[in-house]
Short mmCIF file of C-alpha atoms in Angstrom, two decimals:
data_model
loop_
_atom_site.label_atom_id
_atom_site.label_comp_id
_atom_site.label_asym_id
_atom_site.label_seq_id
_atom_site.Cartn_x
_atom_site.Cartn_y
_atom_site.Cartn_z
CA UNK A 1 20.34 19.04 -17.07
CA UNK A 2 18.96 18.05 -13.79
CA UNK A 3 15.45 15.66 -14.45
CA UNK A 4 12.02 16.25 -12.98
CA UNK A 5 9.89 14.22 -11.29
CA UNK A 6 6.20 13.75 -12.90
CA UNK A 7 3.72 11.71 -11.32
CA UNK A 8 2.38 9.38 -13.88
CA UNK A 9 -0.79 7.79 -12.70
CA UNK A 10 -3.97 8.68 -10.55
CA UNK A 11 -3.25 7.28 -7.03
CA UNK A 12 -6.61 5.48 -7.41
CA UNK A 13 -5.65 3.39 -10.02
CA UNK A 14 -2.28 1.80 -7.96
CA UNK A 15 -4.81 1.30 -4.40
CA UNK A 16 -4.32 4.85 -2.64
CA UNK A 17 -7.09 7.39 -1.54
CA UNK A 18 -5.82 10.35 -3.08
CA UNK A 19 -7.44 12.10 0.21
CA UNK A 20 -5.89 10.14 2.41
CA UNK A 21 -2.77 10.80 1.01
CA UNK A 22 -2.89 14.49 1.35
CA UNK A 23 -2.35 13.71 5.04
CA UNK A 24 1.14 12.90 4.12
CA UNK A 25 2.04 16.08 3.06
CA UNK A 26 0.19 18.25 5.80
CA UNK A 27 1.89 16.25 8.17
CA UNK A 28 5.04 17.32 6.87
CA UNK A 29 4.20 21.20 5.86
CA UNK A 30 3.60 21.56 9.82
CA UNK A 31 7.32 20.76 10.58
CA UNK A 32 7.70 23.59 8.30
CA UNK A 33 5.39 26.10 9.46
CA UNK A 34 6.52 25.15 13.10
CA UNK A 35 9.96 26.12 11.99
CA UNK A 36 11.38 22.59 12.62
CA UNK A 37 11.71 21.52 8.85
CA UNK A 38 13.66 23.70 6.74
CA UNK A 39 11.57 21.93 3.59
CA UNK A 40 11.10 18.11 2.18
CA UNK A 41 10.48 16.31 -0.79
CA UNK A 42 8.55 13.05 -0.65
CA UNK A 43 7.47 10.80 -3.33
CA UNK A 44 5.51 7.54 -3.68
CA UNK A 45 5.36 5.20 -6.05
CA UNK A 46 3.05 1.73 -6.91
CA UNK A 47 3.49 -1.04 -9.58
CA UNK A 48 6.28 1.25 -10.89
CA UNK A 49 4.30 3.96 -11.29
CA UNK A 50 4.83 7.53 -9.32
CA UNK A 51 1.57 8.05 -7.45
CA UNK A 52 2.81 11.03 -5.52
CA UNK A 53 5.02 13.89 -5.40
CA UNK A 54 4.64 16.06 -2.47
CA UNK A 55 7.03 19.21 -1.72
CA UNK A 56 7.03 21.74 0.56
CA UNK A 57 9.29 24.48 2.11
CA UNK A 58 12.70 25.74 1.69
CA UNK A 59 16.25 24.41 0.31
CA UNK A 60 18.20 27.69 1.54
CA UNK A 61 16.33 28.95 3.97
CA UNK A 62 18.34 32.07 4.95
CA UNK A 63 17.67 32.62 0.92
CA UNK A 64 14.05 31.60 0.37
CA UNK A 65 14.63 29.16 -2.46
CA UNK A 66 12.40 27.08 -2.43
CA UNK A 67 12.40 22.80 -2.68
CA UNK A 68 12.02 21.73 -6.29
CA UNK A 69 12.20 18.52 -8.00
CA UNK A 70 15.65 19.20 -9.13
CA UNK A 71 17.14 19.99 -6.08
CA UNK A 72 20.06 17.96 -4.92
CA UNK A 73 20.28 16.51 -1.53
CA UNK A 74 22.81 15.10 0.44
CA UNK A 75 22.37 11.18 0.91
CA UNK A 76 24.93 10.51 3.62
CA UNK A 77 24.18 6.81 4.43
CA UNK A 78 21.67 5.76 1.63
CA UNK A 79 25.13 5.82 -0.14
CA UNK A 80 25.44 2.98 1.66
CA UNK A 81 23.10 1.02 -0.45
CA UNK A 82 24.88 1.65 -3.16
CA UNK A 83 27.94 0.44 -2.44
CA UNK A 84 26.36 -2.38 -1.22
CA UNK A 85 24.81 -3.20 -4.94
CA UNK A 86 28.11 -2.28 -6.31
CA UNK A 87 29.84 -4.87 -4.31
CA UNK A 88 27.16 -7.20 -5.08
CA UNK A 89 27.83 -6.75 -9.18
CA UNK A 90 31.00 -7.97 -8.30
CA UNK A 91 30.21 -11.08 -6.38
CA UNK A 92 27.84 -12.21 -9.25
CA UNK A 93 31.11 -11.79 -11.32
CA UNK A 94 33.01 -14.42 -9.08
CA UNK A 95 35.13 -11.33 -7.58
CA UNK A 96 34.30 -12.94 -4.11
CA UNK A 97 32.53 -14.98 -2.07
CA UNK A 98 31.09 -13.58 0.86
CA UNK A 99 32.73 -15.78 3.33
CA UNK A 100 35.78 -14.90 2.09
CA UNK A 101 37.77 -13.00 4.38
CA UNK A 102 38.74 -8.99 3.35
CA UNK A 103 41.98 -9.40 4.54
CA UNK A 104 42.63 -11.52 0.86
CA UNK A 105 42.71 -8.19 -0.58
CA UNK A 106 42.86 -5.83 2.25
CA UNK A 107 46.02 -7.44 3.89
CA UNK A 108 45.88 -4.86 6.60
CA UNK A 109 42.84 -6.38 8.63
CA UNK A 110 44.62 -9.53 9.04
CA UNK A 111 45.94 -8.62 12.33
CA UNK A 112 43.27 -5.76 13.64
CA UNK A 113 43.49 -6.43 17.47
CA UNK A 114 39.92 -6.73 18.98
CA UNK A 115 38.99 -4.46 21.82
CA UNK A 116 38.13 -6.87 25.69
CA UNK A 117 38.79 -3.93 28.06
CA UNK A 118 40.34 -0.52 29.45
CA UNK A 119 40.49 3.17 28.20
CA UNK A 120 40.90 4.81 24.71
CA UNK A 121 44.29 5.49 26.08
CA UNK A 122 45.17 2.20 27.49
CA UNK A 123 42.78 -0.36 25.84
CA UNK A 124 43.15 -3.94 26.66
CA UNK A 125 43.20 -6.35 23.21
CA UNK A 126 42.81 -9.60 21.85
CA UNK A 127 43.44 -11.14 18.45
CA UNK A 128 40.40 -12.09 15.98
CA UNK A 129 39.27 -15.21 16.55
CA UNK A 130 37.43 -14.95 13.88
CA UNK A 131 38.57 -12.83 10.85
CA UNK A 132 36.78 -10.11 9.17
CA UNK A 133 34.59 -11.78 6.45
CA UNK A 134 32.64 -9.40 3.88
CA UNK A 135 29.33 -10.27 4.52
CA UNK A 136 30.52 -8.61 7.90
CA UNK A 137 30.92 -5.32 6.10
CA UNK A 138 27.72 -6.07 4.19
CA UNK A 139 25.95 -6.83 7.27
CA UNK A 140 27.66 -4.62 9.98
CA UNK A 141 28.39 -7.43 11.75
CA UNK A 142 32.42 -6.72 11.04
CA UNK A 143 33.42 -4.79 15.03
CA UNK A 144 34.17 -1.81 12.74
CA UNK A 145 32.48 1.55 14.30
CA UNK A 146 31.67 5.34 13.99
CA UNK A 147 33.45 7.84 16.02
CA UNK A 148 30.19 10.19 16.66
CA UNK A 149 28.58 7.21 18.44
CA UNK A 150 30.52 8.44 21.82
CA UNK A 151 29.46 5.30 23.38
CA UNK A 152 32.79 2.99 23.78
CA UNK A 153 36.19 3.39 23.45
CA UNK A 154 36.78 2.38 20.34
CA UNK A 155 34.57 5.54 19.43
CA UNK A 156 37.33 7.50 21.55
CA UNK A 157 40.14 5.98 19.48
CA UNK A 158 38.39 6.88 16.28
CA UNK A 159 37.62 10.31 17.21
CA UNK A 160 41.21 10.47 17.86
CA UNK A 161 42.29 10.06 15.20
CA UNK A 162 40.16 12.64 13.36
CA UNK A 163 37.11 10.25 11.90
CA UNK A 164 34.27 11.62 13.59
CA UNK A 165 31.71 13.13 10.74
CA UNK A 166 34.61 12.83 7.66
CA UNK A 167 37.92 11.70 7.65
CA UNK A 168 41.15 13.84 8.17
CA UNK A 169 42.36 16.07 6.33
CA UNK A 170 44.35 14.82 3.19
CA UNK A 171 43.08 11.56 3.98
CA UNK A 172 41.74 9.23 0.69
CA UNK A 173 39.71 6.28 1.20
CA UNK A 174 43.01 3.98 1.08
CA UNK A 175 44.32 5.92 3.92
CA UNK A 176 41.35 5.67 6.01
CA UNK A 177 40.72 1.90 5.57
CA UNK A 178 44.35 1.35 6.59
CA UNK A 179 43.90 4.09 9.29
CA UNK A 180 40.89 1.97 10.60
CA UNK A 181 42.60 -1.92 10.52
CA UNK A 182 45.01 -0.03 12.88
CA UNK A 183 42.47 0.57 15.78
CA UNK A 184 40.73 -2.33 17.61
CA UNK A 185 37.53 -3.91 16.25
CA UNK A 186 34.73 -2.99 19.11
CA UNK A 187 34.02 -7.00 19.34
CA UNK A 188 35.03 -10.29 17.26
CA UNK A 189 33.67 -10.52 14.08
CA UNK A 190 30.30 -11.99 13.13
CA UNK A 191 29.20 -11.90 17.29
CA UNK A 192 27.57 -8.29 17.38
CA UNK A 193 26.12 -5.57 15.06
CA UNK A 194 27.41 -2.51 15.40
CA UNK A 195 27.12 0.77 13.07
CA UNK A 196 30.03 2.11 11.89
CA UNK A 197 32.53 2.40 8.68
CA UNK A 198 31.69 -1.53 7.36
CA UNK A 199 30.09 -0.11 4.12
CA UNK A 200 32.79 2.15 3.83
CA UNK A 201 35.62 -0.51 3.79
CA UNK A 202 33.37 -1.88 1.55
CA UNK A 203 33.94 0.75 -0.56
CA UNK A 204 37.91 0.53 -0.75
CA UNK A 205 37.25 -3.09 -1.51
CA UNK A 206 35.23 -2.57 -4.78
CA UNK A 207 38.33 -0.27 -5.73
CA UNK A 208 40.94 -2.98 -5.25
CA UNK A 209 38.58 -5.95 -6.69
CA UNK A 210 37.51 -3.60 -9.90
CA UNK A 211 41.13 -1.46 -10.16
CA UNK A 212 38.79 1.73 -10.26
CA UNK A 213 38.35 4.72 -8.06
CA UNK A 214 34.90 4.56 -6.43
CA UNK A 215 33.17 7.59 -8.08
CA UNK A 216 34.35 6.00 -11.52
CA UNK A 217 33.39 2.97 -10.66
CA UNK A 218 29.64 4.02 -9.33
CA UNK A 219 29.58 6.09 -12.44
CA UNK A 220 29.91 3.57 -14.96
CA UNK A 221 28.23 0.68 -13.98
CA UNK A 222 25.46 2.05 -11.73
CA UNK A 223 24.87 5.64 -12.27
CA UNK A 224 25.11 5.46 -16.27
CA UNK A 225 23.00 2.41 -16.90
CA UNK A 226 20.12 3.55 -14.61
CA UNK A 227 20.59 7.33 -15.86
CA UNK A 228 21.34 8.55 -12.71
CA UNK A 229 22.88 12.36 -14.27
CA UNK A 230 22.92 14.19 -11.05
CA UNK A 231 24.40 11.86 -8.21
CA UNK A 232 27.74 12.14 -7.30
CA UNK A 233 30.73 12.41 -4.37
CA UNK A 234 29.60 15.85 -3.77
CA UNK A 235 29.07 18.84 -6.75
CA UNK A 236 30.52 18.40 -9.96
CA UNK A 237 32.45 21.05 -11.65
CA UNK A 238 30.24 22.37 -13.95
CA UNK A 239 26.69 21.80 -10.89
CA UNK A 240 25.05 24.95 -9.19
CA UNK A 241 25.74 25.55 -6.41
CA UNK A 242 22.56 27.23 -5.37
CA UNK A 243 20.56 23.55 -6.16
CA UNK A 244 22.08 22.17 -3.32
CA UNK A 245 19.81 22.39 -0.06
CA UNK A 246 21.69 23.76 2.81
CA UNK A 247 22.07 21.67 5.62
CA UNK A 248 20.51 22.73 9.01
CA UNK A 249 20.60 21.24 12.66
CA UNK A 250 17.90 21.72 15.73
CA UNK A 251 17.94 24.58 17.85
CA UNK A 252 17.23 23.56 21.56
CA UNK A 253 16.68 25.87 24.73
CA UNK A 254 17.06 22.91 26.75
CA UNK A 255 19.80 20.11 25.44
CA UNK A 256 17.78 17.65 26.55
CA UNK A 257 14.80 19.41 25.54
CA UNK A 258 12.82 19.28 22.08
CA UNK A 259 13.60 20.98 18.92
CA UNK A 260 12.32 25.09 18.84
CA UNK A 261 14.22 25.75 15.68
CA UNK A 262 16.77 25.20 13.12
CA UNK A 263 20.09 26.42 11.99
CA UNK A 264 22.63 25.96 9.38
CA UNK A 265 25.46 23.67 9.70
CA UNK A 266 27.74 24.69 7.01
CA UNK A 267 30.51 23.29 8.80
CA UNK A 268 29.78 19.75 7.57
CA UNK A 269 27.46 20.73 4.63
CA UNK A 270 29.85 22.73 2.70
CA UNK A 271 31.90 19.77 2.74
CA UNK A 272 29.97 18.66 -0.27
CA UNK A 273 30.27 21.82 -2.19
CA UNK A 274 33.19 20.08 -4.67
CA UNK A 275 34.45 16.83 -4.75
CA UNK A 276 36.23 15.29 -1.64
CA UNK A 277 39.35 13.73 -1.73
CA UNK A 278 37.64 10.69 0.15
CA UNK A 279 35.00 8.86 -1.47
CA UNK A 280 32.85 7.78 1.32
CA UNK A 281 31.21 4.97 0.11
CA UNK A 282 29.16 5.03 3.98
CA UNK A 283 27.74 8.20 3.21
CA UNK A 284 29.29 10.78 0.71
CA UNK A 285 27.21 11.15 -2.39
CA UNK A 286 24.58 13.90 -3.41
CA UNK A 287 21.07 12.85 -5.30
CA UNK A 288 18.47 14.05 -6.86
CA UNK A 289 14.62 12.82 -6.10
CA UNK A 290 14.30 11.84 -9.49
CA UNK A 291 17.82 9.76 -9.48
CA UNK A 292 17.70 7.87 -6.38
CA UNK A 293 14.01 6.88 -7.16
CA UNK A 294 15.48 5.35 -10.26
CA UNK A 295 17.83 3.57 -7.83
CA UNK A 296 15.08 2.54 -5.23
CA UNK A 297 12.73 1.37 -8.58
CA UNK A 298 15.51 -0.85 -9.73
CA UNK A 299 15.94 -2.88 -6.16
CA UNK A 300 12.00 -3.25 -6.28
CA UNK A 301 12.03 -4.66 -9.80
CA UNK A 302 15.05 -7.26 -8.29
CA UNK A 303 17.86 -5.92 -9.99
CA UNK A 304 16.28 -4.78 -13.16
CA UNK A 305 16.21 -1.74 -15.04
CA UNK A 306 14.48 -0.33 -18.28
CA UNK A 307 18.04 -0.65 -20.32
CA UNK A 308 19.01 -4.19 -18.58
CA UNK A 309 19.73 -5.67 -15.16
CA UNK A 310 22.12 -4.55 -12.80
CA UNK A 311 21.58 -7.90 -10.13
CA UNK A 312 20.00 -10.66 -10.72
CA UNK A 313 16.65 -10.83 -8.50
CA UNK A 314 17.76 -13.61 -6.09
CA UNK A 315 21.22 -11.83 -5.06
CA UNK A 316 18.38 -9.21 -4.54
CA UNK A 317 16.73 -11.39 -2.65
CA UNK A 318 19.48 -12.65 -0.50
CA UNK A 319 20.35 -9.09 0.22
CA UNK A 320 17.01 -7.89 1.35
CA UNK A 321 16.42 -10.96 4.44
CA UNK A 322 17.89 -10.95 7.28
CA UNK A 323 21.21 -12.45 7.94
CA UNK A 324 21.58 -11.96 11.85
CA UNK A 325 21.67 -15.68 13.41
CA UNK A 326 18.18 -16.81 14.82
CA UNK A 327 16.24 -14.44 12.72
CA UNK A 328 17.50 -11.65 15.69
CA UNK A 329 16.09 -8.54 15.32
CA UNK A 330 19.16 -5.72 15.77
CA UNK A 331 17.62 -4.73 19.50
CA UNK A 332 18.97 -7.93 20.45
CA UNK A 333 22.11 -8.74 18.64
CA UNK A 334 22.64 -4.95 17.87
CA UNK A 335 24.36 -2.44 20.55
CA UNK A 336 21.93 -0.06 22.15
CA UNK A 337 22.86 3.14 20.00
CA UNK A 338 22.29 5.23 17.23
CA UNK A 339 21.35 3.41 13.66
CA UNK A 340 19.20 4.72 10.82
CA UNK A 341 16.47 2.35 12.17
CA UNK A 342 14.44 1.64 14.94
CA UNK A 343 16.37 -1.85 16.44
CA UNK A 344 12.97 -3.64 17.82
CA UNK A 345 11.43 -5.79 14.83
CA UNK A 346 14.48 -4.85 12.65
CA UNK A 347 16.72 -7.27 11.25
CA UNK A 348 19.82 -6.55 8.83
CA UNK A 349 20.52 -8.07 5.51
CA UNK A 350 23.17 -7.19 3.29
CA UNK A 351 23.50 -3.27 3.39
CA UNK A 352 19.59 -2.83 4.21
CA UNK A 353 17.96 -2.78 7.06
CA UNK A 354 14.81 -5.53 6.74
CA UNK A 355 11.14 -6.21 8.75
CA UNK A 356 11.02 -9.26 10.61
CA UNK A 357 8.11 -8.54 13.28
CA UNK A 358 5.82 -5.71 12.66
CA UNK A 359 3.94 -5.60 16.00
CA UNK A 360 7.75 -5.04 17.44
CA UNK A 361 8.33 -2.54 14.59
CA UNK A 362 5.83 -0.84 16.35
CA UNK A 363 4.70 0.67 13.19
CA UNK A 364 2.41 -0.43 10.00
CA UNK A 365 3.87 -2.15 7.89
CA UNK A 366 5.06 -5.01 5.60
CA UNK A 367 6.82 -8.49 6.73
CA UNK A 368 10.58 -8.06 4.46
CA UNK A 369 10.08 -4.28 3.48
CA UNK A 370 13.82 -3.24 3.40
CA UNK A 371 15.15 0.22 3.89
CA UNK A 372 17.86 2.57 4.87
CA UNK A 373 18.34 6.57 5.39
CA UNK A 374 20.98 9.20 6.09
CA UNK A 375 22.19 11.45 8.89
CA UNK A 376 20.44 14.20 7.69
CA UNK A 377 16.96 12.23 7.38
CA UNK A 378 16.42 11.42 4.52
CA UNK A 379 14.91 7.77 4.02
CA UNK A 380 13.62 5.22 1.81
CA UNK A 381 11.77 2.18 2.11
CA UNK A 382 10.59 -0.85 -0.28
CA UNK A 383 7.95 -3.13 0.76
CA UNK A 384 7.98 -6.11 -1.97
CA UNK A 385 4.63 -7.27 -0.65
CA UNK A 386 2.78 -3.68 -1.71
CA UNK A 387 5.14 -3.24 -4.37
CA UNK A 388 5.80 -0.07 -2.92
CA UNK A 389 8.26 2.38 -3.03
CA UNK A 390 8.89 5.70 -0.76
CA UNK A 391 11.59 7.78 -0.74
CA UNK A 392 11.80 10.95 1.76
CA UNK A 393 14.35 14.11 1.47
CA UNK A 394 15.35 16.86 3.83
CA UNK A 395 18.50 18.10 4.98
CA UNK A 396 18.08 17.75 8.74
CA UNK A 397 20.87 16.63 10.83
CA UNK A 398 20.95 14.46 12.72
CA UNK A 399 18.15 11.93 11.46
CA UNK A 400 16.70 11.66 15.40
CA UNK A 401 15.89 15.10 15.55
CA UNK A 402 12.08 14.57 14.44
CA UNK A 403 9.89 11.12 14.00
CA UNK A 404 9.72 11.66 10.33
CA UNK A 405 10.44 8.08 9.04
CA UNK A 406 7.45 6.90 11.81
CA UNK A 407 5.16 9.45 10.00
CA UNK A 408 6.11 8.42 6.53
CA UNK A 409 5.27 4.88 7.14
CA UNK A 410 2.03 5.25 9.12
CA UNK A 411 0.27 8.06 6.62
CA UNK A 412 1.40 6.11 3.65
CA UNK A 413 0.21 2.97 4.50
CA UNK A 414 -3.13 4.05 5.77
CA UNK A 415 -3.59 5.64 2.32
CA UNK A 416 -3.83 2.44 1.18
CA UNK A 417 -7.11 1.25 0.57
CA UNK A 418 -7.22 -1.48 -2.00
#
């Protein structure tokens, strides 16, 4: 049985103008009524308390169901902060030390050539000078990268070899991490963030270090203690279909021009109709608002949770600062291409992205709020200093399609008023 979201306290009491906040939601209800926003589920929470719940629009479109608390959303890369936790558990266990490099347990990534020059066809390699350690993967600092970025060769290669949006057919996440040590790393290790399959390597190594399969693994220590009962590697058996929001992509008259519409794009949504034979640990699981807030509420508390802890709050901590060299923000030591982030005033910790200058951020906010979203814009965001939480859904793809996560920081944090 799916939970439901209640909001718990008057936003006056936790420091919001409850009129102010409205703006939130209107903001977001004219994406809908312009056609741009299929529908969206935002909440907002203070103290640990859920100020706000605002909803609006359609799940299936095409069937006019409309957004409810229960529905399930696909998270695509705010998986990514789970795995990130989950790897975490198991470096407070003494699994690892995060200089260590993967290739202890990985053996494959001992040799990954790294890309200097030439085509996808004739590339031009080096060895690692420096091998792949995991705060690499935590960090994205590893030379891994995505095949949709289209921006190198290395994102030929990938692409090539049929990991684009998902991974080929047949493929498990074994396969693909050995599929992946076997093309060349974009740059050396530790010199260069890039975006890319880190937190999905990741992934395969919590299955080796804990001798579990990834879903079973998120399942019983993550998902069961925090009583997460609706997120998973795509629908269960025994889930309904029909609570799953359909996924939907721009329509442009120009390609270069803005959004007019929407349409569905069941080609990579149904994908998550069942199970997947791949446990993307970058970006397969489907939530629930009421789940992942239960998620988001435990990494504000550091770690803790009503029935226990899952980390303890300085691995929290550590995670959440930035751990590019010289306090770089990602538009400098990052690649000039797509992330779930703006790059200027954004640094990266260990599997979130982190504030280190707001008047680069270019938006309000909070010196060390951490965050993260997914392909098909959904975000979250925790700002330790507010003790704040906001967590956005939708089923938009991709994420750059609309300035939603601008919005969502700017009309929350001017609804602040205490």
């Amino acid at each position: 049985m799916a939970q439901e979201l209640t909001v718990d306290v008057d936003p006056a009491e936790v420091g919001f103008d409850p009129a102010r906040l409205d703006r939130l939601d209107r903001r977001l209800q004219r994406y809908v009524d312009d056609g741009l926003l299929p529908g969206y589920l935002v909440t907002v929470a203070r103290h640990g308390r859920l100020a706000h719940v605002g909803l609006g629009g359609l799940r299936h479109v095409e069937d006019a169901l409309p957004v409810e608390t229960t529905t399930r959303w696909r998270i695509y890369s705010m998986t990514k902060a789970v795995t990130s936790v989950a790897a975490m558990m198991l470096h407070e266990e003494g699994a690892f030390q995060l200089n260590d490099p993967i290739a202890e347990w990985l053996p494959e990534f001992a040799h990954t050539p790294v890309y200097v020059a030439g085509s996808a066809q004739r590339p031009v390699t080096e060895p690692q000078t420096e091998p792949i350690r995991v705060w690499h993967l935590l960090s994205h600092t590893s030379g891994l990268t995505y095949g949709f970025h289209h921006a190198h060769p290395v994102d030929e290669m990938y692409r090539a070899a049929g990991h684009e949006w998902g991974a080929p057919p047949g493929a498990d996440l074994a396969e693909c991490t050995a599929q992946w040590a076997a093309l060349p790393l974009v740059f050396q290790p530790g010199s260069e963030w890039n975006y890319g399959v880190s937190t999905d390597v990741l992934g395969r190594l919590v299955e080796v270090l804990s001798g579990q399969p990834l879903d079973e693994f998120f399942e019983q220590r993550v998902f069961a203690p925090l009583g997460m009962t609706d997120t998973s590697f795509g629908l269960r058996e025994d889930d309904d279909p029909s609570t799953l929001a359909r996924l939907y992509a721009p329509v442009r008259r120009d390609p270069l021009g803005p959004p007019v519409g929407i349409q569905p794009l069941d080609v990579l949504g149904d994908g998550f109709l069942s199970k997947p034979k791949y446990l993307s640990g970058g970006g397969g699981l489907v939530s629930t608002a009421p789940d992942y807030l239960r998620f988001v509420e435990m990494l504000r508390r550091r770690g803790e949770h009503d029935g226990g802890r899952l980390l303890g709050p300085r691995t929290v901590d550590h995670m959440t600062r930035n751990h590019l060299p010289g306090n770089a923000d990602l538009a400098t030591f990052g690649r000039p291409l797509f992330a779930e982030t703006p790059l200027r005033g954004v640094g990266f910790g260990l599997g979130f992205a982190t504030v280190v200058d707001q008047a680069r951020y270019g938006v309000v906010s909070s010196l060390g709020e951490y965050n993260w979203g997914g392909a098909a814009s959904t975000a979250f965001f925790v700002d330790p200093v507010e003790d704040l939480t906001v967590c956005f859904y939708t089923q938009l793809m991709p994420s750059s399609t609309l300035p939603v996560r601008t919005y969502l920081r700017s009309l929350v944090y001017q609804a602040l008023v205490d």
